[in-house]
PDB file of C-alpha atoms in Angstrom:
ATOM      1  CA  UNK A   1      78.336  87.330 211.561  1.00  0.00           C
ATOM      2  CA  UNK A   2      80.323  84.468 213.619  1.00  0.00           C
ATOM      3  CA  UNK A   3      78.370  81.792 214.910  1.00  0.00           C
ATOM      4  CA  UNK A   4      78.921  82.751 218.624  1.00  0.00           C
ATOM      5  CA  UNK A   5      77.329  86.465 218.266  1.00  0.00           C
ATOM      6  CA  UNK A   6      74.433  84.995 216.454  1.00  0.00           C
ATOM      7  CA  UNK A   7      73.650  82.818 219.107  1.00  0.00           C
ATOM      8  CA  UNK A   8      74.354  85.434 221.585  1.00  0.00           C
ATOM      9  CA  UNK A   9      71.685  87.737 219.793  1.00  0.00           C
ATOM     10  CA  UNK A  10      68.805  84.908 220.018  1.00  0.00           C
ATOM     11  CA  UNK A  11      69.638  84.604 223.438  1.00  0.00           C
ATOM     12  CA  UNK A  12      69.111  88.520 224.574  1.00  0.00           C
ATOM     13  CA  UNK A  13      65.882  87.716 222.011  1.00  0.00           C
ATOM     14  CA  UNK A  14      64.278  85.313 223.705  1.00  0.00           C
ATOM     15  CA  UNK A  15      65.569  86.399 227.437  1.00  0.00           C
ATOM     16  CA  UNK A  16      63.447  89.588 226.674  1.00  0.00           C
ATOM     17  CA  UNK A  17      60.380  87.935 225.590  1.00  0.00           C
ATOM     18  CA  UNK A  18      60.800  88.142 221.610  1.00  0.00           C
ATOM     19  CA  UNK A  19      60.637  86.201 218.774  1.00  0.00           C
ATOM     20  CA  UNK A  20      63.778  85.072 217.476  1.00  0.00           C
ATOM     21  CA  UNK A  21      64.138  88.108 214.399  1.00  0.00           C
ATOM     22  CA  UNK A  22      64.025  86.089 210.705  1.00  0.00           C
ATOM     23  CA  UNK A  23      67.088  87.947 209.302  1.00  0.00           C
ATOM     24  CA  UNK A  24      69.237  86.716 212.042  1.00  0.00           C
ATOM     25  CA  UNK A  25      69.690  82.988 210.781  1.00  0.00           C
ATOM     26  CA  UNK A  26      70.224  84.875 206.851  1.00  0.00           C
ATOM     27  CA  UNK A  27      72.306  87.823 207.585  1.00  0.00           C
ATOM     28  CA  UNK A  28      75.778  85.877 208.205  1.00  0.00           C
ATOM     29  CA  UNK A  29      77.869  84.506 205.181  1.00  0.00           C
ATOM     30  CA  UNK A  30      80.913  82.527 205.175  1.00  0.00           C
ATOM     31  CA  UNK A  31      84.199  84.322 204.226  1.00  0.00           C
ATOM     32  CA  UNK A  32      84.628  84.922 200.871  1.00  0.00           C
ATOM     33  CA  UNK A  33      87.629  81.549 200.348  1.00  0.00           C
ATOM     34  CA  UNK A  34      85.176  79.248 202.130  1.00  0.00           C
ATOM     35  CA  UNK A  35      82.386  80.626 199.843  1.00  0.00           C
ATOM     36  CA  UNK A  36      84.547  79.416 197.051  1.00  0.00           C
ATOM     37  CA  UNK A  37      85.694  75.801 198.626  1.00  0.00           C
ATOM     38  CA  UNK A  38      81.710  74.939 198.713  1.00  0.00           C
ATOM     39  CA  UNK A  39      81.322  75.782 194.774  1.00  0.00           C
ATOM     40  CA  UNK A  40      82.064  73.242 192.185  1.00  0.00           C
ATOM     41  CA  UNK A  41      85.342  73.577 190.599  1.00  0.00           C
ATOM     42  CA  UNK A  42      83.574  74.802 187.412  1.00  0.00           C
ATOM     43  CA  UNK A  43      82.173  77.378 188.886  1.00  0.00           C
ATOM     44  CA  UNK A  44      85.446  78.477 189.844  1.00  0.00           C
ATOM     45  CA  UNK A  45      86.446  79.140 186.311  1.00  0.00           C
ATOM     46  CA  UNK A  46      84.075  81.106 185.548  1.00  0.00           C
ATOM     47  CA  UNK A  47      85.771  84.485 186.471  1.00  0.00           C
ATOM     48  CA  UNK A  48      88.214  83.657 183.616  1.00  0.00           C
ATOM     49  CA  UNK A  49      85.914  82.180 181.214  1.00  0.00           C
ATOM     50  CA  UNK A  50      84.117  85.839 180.707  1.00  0.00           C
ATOM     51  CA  UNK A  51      87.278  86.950 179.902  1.00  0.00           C
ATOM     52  CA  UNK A  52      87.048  83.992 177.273  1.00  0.00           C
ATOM     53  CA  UNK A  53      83.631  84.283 175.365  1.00  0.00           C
ATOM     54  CA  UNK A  54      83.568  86.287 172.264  1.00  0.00           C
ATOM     55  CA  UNK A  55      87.030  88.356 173.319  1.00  0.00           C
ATOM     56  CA  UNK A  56      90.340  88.925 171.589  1.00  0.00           C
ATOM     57  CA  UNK A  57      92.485  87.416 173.717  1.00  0.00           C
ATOM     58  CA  UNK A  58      94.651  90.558 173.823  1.00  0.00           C
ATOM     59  CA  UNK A  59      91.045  92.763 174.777  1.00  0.00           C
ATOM     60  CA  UNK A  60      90.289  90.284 177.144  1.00  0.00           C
ATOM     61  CA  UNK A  61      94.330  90.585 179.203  1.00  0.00           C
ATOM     62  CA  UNK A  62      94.127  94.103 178.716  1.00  0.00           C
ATOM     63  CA  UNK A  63      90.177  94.120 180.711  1.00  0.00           C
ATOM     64  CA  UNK A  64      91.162  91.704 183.373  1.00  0.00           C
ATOM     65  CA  UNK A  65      94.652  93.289 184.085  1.00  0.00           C
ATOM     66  CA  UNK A  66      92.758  96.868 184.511  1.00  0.00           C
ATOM     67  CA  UNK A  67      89.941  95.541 186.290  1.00  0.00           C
ATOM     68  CA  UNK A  68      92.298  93.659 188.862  1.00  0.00           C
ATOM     69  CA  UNK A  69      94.136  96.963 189.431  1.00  0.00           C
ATOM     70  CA  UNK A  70      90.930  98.875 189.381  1.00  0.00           C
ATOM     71  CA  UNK A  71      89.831  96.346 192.776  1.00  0.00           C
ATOM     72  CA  UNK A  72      93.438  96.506 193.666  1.00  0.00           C
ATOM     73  CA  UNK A  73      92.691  93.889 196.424  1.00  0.00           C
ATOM     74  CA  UNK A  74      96.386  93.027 197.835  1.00  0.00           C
ATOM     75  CA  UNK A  75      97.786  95.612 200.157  1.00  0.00           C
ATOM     76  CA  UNK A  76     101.222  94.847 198.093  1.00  0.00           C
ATOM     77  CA  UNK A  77     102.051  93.276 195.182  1.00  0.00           C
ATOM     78  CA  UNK A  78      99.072  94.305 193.171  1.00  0.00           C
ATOM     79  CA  UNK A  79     101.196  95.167 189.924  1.00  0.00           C
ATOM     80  CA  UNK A  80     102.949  91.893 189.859  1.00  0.00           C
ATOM     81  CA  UNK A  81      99.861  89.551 190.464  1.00  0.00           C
ATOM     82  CA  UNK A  82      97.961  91.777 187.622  1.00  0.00           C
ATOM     83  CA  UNK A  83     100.831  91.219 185.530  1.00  0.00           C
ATOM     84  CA  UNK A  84     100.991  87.898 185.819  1.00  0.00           C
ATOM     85  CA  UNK A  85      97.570  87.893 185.233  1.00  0.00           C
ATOM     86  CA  UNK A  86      98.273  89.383 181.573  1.00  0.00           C
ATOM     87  CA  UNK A  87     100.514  86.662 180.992  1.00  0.00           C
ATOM     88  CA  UNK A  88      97.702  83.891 182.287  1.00  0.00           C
ATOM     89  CA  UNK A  89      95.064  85.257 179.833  1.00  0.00           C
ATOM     90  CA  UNK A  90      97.117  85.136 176.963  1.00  0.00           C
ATOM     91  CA  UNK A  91      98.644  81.128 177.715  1.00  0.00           C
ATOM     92  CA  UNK A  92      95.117  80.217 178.241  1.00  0.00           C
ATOM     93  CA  UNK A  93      93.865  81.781 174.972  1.00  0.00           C
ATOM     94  CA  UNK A  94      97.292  81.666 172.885  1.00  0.00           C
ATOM     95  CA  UNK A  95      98.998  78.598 174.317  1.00  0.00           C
ATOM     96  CA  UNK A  96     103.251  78.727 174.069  1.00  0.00           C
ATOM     97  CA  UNK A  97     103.115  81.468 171.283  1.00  0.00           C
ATOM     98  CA  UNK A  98     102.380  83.880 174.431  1.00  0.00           C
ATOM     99  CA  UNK A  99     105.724  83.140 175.488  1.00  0.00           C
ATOM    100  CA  UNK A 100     107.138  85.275 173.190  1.00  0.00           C
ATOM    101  CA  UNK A 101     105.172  87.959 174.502  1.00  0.00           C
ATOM    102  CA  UNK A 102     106.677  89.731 177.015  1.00  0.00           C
ATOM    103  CA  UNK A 103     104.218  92.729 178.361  1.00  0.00           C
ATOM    104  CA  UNK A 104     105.728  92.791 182.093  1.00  0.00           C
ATOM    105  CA  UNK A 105     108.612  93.378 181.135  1.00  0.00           C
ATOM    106  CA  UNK A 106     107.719  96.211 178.382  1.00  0.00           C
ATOM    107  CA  UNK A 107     104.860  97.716 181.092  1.00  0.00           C
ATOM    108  CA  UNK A 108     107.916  98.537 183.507  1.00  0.00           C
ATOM    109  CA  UNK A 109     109.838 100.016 180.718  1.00  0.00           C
ATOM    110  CA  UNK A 110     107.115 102.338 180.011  1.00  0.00           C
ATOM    111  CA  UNK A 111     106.122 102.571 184.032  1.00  0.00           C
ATOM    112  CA  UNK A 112     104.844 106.266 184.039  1.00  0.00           C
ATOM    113  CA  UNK A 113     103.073 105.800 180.967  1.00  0.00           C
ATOM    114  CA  UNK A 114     101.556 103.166 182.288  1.00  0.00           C
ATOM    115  CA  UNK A 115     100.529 104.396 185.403  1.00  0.00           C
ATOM    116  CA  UNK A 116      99.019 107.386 183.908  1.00  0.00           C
ATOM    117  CA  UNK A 117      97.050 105.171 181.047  1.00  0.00           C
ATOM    118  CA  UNK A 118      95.595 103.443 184.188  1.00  0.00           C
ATOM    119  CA  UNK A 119      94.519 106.155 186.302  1.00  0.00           C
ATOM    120  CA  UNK A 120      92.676 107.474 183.482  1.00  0.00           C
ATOM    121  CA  UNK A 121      90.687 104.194 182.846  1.00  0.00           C
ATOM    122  CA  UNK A 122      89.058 104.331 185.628  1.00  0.00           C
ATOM    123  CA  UNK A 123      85.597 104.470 183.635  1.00  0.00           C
ATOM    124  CA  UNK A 124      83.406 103.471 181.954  1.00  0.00           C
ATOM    125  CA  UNK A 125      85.280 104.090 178.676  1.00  0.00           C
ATOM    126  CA  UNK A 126      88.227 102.026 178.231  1.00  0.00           C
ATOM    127  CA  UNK A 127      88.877 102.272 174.895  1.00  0.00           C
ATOM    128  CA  UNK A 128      91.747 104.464 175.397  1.00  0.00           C
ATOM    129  CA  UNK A 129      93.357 102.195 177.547  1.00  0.00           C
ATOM    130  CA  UNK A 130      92.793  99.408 175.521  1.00  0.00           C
ATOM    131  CA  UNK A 131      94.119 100.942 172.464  1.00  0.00           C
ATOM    132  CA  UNK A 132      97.320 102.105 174.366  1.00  0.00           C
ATOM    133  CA  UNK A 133      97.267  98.304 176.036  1.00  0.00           C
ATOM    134  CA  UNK A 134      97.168  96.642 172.042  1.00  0.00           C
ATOM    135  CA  UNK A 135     100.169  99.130 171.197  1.00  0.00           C
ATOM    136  CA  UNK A 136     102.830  97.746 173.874  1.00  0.00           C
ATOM    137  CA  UNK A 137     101.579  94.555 172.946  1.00  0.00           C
ATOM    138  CA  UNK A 138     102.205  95.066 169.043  1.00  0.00           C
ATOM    139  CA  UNK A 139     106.010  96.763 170.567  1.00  0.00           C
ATOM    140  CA  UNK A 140     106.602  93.107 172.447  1.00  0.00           C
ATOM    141  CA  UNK A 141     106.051  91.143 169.325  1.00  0.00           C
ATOM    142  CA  UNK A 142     108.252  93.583 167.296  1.00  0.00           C
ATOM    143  CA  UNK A 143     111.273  93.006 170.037  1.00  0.00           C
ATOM    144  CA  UNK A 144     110.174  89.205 170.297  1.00  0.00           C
ATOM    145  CA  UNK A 145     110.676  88.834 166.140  1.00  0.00           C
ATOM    146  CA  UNK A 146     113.545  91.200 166.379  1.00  0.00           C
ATOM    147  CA  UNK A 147     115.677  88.861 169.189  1.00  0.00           C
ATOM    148  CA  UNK A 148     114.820  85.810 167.001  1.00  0.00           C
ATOM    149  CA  UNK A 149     116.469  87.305 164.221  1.00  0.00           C
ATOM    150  CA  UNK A 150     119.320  88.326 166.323  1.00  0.00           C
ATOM    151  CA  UNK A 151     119.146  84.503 168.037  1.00  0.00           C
ATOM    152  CA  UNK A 152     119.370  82.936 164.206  1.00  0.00           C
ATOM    153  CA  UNK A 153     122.107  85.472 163.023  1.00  0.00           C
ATOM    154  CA  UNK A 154     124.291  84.438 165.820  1.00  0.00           C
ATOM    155  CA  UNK A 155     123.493  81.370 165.302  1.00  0.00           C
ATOM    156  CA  UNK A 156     124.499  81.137 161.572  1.00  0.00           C
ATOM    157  CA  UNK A 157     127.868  83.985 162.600  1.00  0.00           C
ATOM    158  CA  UNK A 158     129.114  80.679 164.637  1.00  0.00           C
ATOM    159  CA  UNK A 159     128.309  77.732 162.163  1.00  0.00           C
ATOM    160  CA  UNK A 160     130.238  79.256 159.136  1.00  0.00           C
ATOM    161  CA  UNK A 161     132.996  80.078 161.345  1.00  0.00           C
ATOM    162  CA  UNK A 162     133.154  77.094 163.407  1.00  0.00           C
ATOM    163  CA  UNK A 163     136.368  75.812 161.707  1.00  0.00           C
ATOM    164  CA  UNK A 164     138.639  78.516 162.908  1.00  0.00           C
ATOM    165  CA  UNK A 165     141.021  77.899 165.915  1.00  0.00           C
ATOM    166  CA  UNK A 166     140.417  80.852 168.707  1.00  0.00           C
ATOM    167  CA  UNK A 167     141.602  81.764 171.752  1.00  0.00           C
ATOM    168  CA  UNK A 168     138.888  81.517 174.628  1.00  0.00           C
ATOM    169  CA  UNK A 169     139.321  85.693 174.853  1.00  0.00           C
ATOM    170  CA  UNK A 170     138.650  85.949 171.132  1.00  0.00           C
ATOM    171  CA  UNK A 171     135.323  83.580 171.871  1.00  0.00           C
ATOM    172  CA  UNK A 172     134.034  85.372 174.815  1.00  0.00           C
ATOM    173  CA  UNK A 173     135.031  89.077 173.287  1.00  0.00           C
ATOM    174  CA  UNK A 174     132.695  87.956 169.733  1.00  0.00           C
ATOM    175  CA  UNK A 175     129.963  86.787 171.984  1.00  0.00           C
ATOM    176  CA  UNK A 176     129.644  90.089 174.037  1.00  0.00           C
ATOM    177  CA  UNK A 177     129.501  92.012 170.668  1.00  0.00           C
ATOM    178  CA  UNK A 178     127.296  89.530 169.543  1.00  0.00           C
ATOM    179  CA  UNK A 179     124.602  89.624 172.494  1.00  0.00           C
ATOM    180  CA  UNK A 180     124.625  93.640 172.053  1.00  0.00           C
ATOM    181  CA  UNK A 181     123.010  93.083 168.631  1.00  0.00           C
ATOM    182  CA  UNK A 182     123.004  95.317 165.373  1.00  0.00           C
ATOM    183  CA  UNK A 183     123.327  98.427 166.964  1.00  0.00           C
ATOM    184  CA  UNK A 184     126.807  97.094 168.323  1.00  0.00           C
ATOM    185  CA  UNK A 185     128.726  97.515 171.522  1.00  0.00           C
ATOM    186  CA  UNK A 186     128.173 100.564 173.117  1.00  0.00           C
ATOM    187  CA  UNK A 187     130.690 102.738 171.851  1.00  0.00           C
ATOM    188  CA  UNK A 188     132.445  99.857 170.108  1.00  0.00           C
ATOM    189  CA  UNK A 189     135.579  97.202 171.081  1.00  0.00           C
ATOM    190  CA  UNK A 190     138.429  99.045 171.628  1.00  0.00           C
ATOM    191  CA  UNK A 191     141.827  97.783 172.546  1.00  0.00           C
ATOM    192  CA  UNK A 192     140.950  98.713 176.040  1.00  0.00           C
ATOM    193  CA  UNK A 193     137.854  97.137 176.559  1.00  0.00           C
ATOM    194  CA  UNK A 194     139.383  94.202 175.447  1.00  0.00           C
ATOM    195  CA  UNK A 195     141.898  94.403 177.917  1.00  0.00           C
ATOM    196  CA  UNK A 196     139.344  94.476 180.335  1.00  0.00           C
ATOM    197  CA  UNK A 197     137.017  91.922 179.122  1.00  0.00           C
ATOM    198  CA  UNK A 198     139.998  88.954 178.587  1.00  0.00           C
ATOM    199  CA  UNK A 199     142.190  90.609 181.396  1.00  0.00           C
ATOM    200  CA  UNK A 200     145.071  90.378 179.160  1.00  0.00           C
ATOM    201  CA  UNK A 201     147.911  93.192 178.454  1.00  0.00           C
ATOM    202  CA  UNK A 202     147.364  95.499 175.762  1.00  0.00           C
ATOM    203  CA  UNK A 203     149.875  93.688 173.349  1.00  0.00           C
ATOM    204  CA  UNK A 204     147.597  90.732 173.502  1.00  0.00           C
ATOM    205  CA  UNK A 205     144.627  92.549 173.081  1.00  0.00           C
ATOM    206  CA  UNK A 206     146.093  94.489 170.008  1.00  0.00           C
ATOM    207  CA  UNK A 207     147.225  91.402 168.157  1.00  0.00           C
ATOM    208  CA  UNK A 208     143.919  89.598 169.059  1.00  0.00           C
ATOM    209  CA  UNK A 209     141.553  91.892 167.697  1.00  0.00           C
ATOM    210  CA  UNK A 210     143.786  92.488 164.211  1.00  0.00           C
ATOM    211  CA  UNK A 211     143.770  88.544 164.035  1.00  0.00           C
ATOM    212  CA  UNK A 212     140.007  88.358 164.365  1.00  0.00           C
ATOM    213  CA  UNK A 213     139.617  91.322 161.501  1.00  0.00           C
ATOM    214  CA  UNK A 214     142.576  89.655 159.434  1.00  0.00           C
ATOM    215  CA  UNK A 215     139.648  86.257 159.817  1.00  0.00           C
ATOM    216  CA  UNK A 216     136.980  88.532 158.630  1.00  0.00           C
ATOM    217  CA  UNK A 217     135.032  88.287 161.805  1.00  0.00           C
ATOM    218  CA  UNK A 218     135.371  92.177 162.787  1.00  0.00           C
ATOM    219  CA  UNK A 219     135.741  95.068 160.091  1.00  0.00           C
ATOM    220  CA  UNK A 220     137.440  97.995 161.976  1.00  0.00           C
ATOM    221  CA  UNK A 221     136.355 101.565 161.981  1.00  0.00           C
ATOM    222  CA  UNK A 222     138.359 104.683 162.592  1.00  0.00           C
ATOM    223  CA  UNK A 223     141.723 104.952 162.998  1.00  0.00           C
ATOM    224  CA  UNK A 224     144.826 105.680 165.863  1.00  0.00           C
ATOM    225  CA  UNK A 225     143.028 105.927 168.619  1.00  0.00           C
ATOM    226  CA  UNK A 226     139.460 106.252 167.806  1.00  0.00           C
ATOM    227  CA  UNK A 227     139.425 102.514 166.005  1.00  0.00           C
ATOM    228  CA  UNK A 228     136.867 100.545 166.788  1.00  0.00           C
ATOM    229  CA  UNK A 229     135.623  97.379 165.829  1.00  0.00           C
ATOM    230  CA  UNK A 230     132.553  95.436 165.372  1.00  0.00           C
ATOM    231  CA  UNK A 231     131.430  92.423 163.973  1.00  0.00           C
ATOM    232  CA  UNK A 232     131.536  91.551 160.608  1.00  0.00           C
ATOM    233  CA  UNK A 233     127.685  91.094 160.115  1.00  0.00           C
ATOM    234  CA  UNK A 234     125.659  93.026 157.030  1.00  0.00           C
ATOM    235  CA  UNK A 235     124.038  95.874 158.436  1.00  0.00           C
ATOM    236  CA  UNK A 236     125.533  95.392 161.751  1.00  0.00           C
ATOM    237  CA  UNK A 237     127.942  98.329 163.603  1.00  0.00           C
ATOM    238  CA  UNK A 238     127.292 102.078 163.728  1.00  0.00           C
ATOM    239  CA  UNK A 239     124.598 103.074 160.131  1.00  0.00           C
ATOM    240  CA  UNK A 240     126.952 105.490 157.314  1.00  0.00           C
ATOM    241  CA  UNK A 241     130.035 104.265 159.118  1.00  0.00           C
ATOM    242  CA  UNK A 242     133.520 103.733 156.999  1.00  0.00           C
ATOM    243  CA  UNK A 243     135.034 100.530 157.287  1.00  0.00           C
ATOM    244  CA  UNK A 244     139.137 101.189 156.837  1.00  0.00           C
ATOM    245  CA  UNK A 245     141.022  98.665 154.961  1.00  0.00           C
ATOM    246  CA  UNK A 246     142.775  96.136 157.018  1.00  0.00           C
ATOM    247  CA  UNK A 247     147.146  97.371 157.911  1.00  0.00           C
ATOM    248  CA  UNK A 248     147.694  93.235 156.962  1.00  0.00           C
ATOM    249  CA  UNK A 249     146.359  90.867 155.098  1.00  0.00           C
TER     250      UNK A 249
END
């Protein structure tokens, strides 16, 4: 109650002839931040620390992000606070290892799934969301180790074929099929979609590409117009494909 109606009801109290009322002086409390200001700062930590004592650190993101959505106490931007809160959890518990783990962004791939999962946890039985919580987390750290692998393969693609002389097209058409991983450039490189990507003419693009299979940097599949290439990488490209032999050598 603010300070001005309080005094305004022991006023109309006395002015009628009655004892100021005892639950009057105990009945108002500060707003809730103000509440917090007046506490030591280690009591201020101790909303996180029960998420700390005697918790898996992955338990103890996946309680505090549903019971944050369960209070849902923002009238937007609930999901992305909560999220972050995930991520805050794990760095305090984890350190830069949680880095690698990227929930917010696998949470929005799965969005309906994840909506559902939390509707239903409203309970007091969260196992089940737990459980489903553990298994996206498990999915992150497969993509996390899966990227690095990619990141090192690239890496090592570059450094034993640093010697070789090419063309700033031939560089920036390698590194597109490189970032798209194993499972290769959608469809493949074609003559065309080189064009495209080094905005050259098709001659260009033609000669290019045989020059970077001729290197052994791209083993070409098909033939006429369905060739398609993809880079040169053990179990990289298209799975039971058949690599043709190169026209020149």
């Amino acid at each position: 109650m603010p300070s001005r109606r309080r005094d305004g009801l022991r006023a109309w109290w006395k002015a009628n002839g009655r004892p100021s009322p005892p639950g009057i002086a105990r009945c108002w409390r500060p707003p809730l931040g103000a509440r917090m200001r007046s506490r030591p700062r280690r009591s201020r930590a101790n909303a996180m620390t029960a998420f700390r004592l005697g918790k898996d650190p992955m338990v103890a993101a996946a309680l505090a992000h549903l019971w944050f959505e369960s209070i849902h106490p923002f009238e937007d931007g609930n999901g992305r606070v909560g999220r972050a809160l995930i991520d805050l959890v794990l760095a305090r518990e984890m350190g830069a290892s949680s880095r690698l783990i990227r929930t917010s962004q696998r949470l929005l791939k799965v969005r309906a799934e994840y909506y559902d999962q939390l509707r239903g946890a409203r309970s007091v039985d969260v196992t089940r969301w737990v459980l489903w919580f553990l298994e996206q987390v498990r999915t992150c750290c497969e993509e996390a180790s899966l990227l690095i692998d990619h990141t090192i393969e690239k890496f090592h693609f570059w450094v034993d074929h640093a010697a070789l002389e090419l063309t700033g097209r031939q560089r920036k058409v390698l590194n597109v099929l490189l970032d798209a991983g194993p499972d290769g450039f959608q469809g493949g490189m074609s003559t065309r979609k080189y064009e495209s990507i080094g905005a050259t003419s098709k001659a260009t693009a033609s000669r290019e590409l045989l020059q970077l299979e001729q290197l052994g940097l791209l083993r070409r599949v098909g033939a006429g117009r369905s060739t398609r290439y993809y880079v040169a990488i053990p179990g990289w490209g298209p799975s039971g494909a058949e690599t043709t032999e190169a026209a020149l050598h």
